mmCIF file of C-alpha atoms in Angstrom:
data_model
loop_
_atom_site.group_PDB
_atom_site.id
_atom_site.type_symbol
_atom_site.label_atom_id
_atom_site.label_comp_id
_atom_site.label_asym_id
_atom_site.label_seq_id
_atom_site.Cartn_x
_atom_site.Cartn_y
_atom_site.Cartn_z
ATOM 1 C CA UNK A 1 36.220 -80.138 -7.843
ATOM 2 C CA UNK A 2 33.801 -80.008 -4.981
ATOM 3 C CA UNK A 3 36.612 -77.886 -2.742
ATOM 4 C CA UNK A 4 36.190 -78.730 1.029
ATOM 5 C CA UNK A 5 33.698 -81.245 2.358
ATOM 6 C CA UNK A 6 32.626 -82.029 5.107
ATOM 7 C CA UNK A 7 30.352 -85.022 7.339
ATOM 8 C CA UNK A 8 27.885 -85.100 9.136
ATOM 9 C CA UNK A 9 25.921 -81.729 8.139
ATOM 10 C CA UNK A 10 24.138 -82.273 11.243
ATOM 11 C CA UNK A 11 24.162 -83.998 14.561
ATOM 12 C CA UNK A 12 22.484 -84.307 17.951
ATOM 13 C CA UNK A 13 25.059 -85.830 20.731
ATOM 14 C CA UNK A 14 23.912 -86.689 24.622
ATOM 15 C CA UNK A 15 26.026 -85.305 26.941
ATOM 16 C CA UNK A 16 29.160 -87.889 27.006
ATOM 17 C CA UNK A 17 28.898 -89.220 23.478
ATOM 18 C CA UNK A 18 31.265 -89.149 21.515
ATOM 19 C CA UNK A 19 32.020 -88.475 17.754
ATOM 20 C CA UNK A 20 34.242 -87.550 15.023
ATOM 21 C CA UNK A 21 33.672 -84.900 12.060
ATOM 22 C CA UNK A 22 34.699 -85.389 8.987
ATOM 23 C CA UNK A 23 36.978 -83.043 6.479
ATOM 24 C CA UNK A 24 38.254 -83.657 2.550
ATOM 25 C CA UNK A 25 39.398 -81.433 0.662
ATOM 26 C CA UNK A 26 40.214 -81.947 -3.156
ATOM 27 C CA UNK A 27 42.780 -78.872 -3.551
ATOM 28 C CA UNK A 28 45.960 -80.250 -2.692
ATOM 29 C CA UNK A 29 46.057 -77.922 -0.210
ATOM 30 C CA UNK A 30 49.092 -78.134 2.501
ATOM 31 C CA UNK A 31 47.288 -77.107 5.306
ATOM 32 C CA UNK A 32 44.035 -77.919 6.893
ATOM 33 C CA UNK A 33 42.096 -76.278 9.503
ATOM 34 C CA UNK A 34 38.928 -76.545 12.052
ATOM 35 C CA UNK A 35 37.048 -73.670 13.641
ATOM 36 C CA UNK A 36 33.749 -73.600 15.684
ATOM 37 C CA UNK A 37 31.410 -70.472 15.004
ATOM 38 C CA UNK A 38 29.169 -69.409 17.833
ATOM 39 C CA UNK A 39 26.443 -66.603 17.969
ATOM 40 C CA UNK A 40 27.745 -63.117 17.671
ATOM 41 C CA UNK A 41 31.356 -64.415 17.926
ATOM 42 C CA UNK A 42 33.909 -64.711 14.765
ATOM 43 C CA UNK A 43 35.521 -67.852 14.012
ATOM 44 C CA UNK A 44 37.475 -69.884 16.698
ATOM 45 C CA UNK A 45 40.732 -71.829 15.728
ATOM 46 C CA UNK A 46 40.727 -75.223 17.465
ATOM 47 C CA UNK A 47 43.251 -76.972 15.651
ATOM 48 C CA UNK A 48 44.944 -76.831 12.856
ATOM 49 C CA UNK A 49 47.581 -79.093 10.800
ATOM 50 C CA UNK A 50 50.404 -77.311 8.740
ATOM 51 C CA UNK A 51 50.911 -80.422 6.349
ATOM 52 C CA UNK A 52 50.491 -84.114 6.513
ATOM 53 C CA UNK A 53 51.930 -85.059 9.745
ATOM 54 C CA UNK A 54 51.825 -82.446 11.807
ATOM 55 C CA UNK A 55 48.942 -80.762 13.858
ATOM 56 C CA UNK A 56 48.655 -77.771 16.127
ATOM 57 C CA UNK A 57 46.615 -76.312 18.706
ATOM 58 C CA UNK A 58 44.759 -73.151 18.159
ATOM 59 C CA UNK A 59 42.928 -71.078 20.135
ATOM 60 C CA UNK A 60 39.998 -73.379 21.913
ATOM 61 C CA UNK A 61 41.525 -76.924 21.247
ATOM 62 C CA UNK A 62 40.130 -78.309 25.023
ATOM 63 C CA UNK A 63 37.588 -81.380 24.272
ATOM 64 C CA UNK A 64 38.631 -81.740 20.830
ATOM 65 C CA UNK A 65 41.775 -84.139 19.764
ATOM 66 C CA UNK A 66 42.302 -83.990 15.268
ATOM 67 C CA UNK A 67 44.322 -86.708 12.940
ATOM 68 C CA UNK A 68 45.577 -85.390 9.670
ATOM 69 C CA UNK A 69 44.847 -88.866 8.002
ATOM 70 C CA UNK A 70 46.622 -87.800 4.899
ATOM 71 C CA UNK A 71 46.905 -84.682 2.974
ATOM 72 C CA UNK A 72 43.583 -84.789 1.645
ATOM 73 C CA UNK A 73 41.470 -85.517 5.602
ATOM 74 C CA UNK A 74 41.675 -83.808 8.623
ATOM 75 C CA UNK A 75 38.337 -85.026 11.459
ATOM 76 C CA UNK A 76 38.101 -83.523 14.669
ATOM 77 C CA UNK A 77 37.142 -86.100 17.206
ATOM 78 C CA UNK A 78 35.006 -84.991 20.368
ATOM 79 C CA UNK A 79 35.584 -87.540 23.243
ATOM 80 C CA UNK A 80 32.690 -86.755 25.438
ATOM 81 C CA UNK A 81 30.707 -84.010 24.385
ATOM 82 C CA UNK A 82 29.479 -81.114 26.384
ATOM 83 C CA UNK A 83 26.528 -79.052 26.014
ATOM 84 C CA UNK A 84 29.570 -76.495 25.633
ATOM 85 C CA UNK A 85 30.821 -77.592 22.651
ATOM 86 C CA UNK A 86 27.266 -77.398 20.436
ATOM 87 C CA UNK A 87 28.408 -74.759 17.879
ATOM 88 C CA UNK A 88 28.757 -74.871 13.850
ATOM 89 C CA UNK A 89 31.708 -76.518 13.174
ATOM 90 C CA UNK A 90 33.975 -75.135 10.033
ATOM 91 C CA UNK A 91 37.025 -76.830 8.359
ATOM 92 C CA UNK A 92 39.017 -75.077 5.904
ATOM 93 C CA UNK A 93 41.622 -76.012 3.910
ATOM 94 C CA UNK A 94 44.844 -73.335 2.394
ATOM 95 C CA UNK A 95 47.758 -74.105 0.157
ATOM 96 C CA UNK A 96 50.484 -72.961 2.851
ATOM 97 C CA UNK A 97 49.508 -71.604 6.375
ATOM 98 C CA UNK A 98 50.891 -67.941 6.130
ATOM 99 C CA UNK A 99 49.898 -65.943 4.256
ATOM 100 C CA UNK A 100 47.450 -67.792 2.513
ATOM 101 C CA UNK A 101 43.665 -67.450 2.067
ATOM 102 C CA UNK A 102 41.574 -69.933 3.186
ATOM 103 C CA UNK A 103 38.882 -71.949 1.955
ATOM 104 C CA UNK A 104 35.919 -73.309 3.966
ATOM 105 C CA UNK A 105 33.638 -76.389 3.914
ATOM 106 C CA UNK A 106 30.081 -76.015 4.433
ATOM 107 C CA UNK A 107 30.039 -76.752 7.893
ATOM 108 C CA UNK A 108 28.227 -79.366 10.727
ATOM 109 C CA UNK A 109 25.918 -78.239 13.078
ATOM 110 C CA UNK A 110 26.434 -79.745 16.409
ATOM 111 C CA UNK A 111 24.214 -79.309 19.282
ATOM 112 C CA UNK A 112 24.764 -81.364 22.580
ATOM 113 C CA UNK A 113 22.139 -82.020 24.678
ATOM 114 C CA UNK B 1 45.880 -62.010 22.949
ATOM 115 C CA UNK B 2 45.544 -60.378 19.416
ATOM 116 C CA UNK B 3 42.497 -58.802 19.596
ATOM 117 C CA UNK B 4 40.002 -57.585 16.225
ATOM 118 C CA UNK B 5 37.244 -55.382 16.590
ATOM 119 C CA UNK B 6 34.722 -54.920 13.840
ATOM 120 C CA UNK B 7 32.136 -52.582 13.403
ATOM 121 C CA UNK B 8 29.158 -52.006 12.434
ATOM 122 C CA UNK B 9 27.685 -54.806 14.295
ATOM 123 C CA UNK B 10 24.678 -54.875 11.745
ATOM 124 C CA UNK B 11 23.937 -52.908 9.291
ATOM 125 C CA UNK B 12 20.332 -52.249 8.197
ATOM 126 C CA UNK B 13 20.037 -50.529 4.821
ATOM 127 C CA UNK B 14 18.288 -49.518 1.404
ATOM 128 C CA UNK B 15 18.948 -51.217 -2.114
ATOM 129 C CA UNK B 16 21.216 -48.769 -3.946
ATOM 130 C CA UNK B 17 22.890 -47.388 -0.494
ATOM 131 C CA UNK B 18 26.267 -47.532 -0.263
ATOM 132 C CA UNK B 19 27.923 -49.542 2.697
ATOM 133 C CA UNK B 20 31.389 -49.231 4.682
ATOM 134 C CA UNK B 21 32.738 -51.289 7.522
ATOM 135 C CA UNK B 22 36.158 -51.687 9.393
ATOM 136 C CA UNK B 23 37.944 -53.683 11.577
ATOM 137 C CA UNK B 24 40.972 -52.260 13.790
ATOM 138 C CA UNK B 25 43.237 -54.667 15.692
ATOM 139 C CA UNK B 26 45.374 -54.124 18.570
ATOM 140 C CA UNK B 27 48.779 -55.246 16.559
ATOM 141 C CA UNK B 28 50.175 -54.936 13.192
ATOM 142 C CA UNK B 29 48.986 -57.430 10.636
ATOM 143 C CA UNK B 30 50.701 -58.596 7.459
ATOM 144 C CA UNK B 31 47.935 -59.757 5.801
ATOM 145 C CA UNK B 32 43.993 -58.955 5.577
ATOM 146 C CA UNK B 33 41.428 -61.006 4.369
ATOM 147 C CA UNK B 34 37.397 -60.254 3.837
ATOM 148 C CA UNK B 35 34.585 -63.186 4.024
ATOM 149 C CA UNK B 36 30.838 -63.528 3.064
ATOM 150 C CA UNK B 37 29.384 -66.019 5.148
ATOM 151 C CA UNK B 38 25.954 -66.808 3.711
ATOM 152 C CA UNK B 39 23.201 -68.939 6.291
ATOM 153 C CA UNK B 40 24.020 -72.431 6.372
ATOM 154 C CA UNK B 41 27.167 -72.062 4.373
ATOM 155 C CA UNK B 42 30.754 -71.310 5.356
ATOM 156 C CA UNK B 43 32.710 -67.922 4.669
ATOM 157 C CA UNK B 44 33.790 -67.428 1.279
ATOM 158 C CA UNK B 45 36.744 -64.990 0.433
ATOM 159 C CA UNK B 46 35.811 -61.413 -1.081
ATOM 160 C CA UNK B 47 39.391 -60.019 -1.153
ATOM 161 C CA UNK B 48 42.419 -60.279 -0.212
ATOM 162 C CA UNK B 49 45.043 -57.613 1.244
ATOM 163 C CA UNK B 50 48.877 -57.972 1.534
ATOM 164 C CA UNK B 51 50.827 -54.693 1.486
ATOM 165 C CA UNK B 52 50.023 -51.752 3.686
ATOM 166 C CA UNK B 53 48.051 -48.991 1.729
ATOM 167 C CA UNK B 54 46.667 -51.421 -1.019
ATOM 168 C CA UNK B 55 43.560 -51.066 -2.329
ATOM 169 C CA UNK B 56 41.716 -53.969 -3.588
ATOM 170 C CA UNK B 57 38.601 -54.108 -5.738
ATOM 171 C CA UNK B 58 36.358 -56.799 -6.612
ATOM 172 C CA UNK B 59 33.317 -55.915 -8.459
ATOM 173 C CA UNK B 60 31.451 -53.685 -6.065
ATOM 174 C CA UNK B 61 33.250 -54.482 -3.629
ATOM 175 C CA UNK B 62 36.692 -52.510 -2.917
ATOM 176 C CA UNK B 63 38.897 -52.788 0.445
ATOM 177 C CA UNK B 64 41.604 -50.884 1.504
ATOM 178 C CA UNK B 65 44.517 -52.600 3.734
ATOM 179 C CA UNK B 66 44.886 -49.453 6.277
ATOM 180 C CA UNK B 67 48.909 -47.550 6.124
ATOM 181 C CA UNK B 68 49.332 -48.469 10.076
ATOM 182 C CA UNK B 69 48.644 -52.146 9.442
ATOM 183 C CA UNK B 70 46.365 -51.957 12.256
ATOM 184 C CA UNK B 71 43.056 -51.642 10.244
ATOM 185 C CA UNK B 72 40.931 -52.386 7.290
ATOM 186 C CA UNK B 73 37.470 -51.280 4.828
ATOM 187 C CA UNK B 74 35.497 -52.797 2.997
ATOM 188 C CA UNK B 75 32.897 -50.766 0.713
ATOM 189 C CA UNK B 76 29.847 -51.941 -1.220
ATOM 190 C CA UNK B 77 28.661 -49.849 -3.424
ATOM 191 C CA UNK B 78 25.286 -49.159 -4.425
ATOM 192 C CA UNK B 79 23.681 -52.421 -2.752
ATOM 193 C CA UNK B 80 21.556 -54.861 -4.184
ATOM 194 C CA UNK B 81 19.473 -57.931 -1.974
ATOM 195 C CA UNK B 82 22.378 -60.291 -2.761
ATOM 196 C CA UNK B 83 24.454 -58.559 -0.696
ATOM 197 C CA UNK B 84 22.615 -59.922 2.524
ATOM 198 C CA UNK B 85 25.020 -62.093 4.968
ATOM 199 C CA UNK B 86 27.496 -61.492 7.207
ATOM 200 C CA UNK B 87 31.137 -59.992 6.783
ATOM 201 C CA UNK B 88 34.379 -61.200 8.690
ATOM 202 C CA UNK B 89 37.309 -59.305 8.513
ATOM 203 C CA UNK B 90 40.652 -61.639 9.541
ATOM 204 C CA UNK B 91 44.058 -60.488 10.032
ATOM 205 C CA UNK B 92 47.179 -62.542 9.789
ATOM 206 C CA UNK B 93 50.626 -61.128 11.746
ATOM 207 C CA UNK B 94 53.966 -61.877 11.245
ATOM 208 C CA UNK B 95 54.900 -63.973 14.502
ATOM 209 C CA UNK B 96 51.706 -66.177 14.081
ATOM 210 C CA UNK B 97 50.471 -68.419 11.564
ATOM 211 C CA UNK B 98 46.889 -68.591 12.667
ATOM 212 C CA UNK B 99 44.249 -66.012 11.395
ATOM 213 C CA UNK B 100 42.078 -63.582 13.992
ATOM 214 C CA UNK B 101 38.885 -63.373 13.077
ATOM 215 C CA UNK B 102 36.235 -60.340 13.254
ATOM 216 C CA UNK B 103 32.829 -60.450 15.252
ATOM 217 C CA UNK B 104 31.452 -60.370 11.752
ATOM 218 C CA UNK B 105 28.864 -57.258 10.259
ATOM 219 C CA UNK B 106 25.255 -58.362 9.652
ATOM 220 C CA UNK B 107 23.965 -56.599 6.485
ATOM 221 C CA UNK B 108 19.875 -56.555 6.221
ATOM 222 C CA UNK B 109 18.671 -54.393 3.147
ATOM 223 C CA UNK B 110 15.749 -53.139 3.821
ATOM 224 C CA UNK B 111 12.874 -53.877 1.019
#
């Protein structure tokens, strides 16, 4: 099983491009997550999606829309990007959201010039 | 907002020495979690804490889920240059589903 993964690993956006990341995970997990990581700061929950057909904002969602395309793919879709927004990108993936650990892709770099 | 502050901020150590960290939050969790994150990878899960006063041990690693529910260690014993990376702690509460995430501790061993 190769867990979560996730697409690009890395990308350089001008400001106003847009793009979408993408997330699978091969768990059968329930619930599906996205973060963004910035220096010094812990992780940031932008949106996450309880199950298949549902989705949720978290702490930073502004700039950022998600699908949950099924239960295995959750992207996170930046409209017009902002040198704001360049950050490490994380999506994790859990079998139910409470109470449950998570488990996290390897990440995509983002910077935004 | 919930609020999780983690310290040391970095840690810089010998092999062999023996390391402790914390995080303390500003309301009562339910659940604690601890995370290596690794450069250029994502965290990965150390342990796991659900009950108040449970201690938790995972090799040479052993955390404690604090009696208020407010707070959390982790101890490394007896370090090796493996141990390098960063440490989250993340709490989960009862009202909200969504995990609160530690600054993260930076350990360096020295060589």
């Amino acid at each position: 099983n190769a867990g979560v993964t996730q697409t690009p690993k890395f990308q350089v956006l001008k400001t106003g491009q847009s793009m979408t990341l993408q997330c699978a995970q091969d768990m059968n997990h329930n619930s599906m997550y996205w973060y963004r990581q910035d220096p010094g700061m812990g992780l940031r929950l932008i949106y996450y999606s309880a199950s298949e057909g549902t989705t949720d904002k978290g702490e930073v969602p502004n700039g950022y829309n998600v699908s949950r395309l099924n239960k295995r793919e959750f992207s996170l879709r930046l409209e017009s990007a902002a040198p704001s927004q360049t950050s490490v990108y994380f999506c994790a993936s859990s079998e139910r959201r409470r109470g449950q650990t998570q488990y996290f892709g390897p990440g995509t770099r983002l910077l935004v010039l | 907002g919930q609020q999780l502050n983690q310290s040391p901020q970095s840690m810089f150590i010998q092999e062999g020495e023996d390391v402790s960290m914390n995080c303390t939050s500003s309301s009562i969790f339910n659940t604690w979690l601890w995370y290596k994150q690794e450069p250029g990878e994502g965290p990965v899960l150390l342990i796991a804490l659900y009950k108040a006063g449970e201690l938790t041990s995972n090799g040479r690693l052993t955390a404690q889920f604090g009696i208020t529910r407010k707070d959390s260690f982790l101890n490394i014993s007896a370090s090796i240059p493996s141990d390098v990376g960063i440490y989250f702690c993340a709490g989960q509460g009862d009202s909200n589903y969504q995990l609160i995430w530690g600054a993260g501790t930076k350990l360096i061993i020295k060589p």
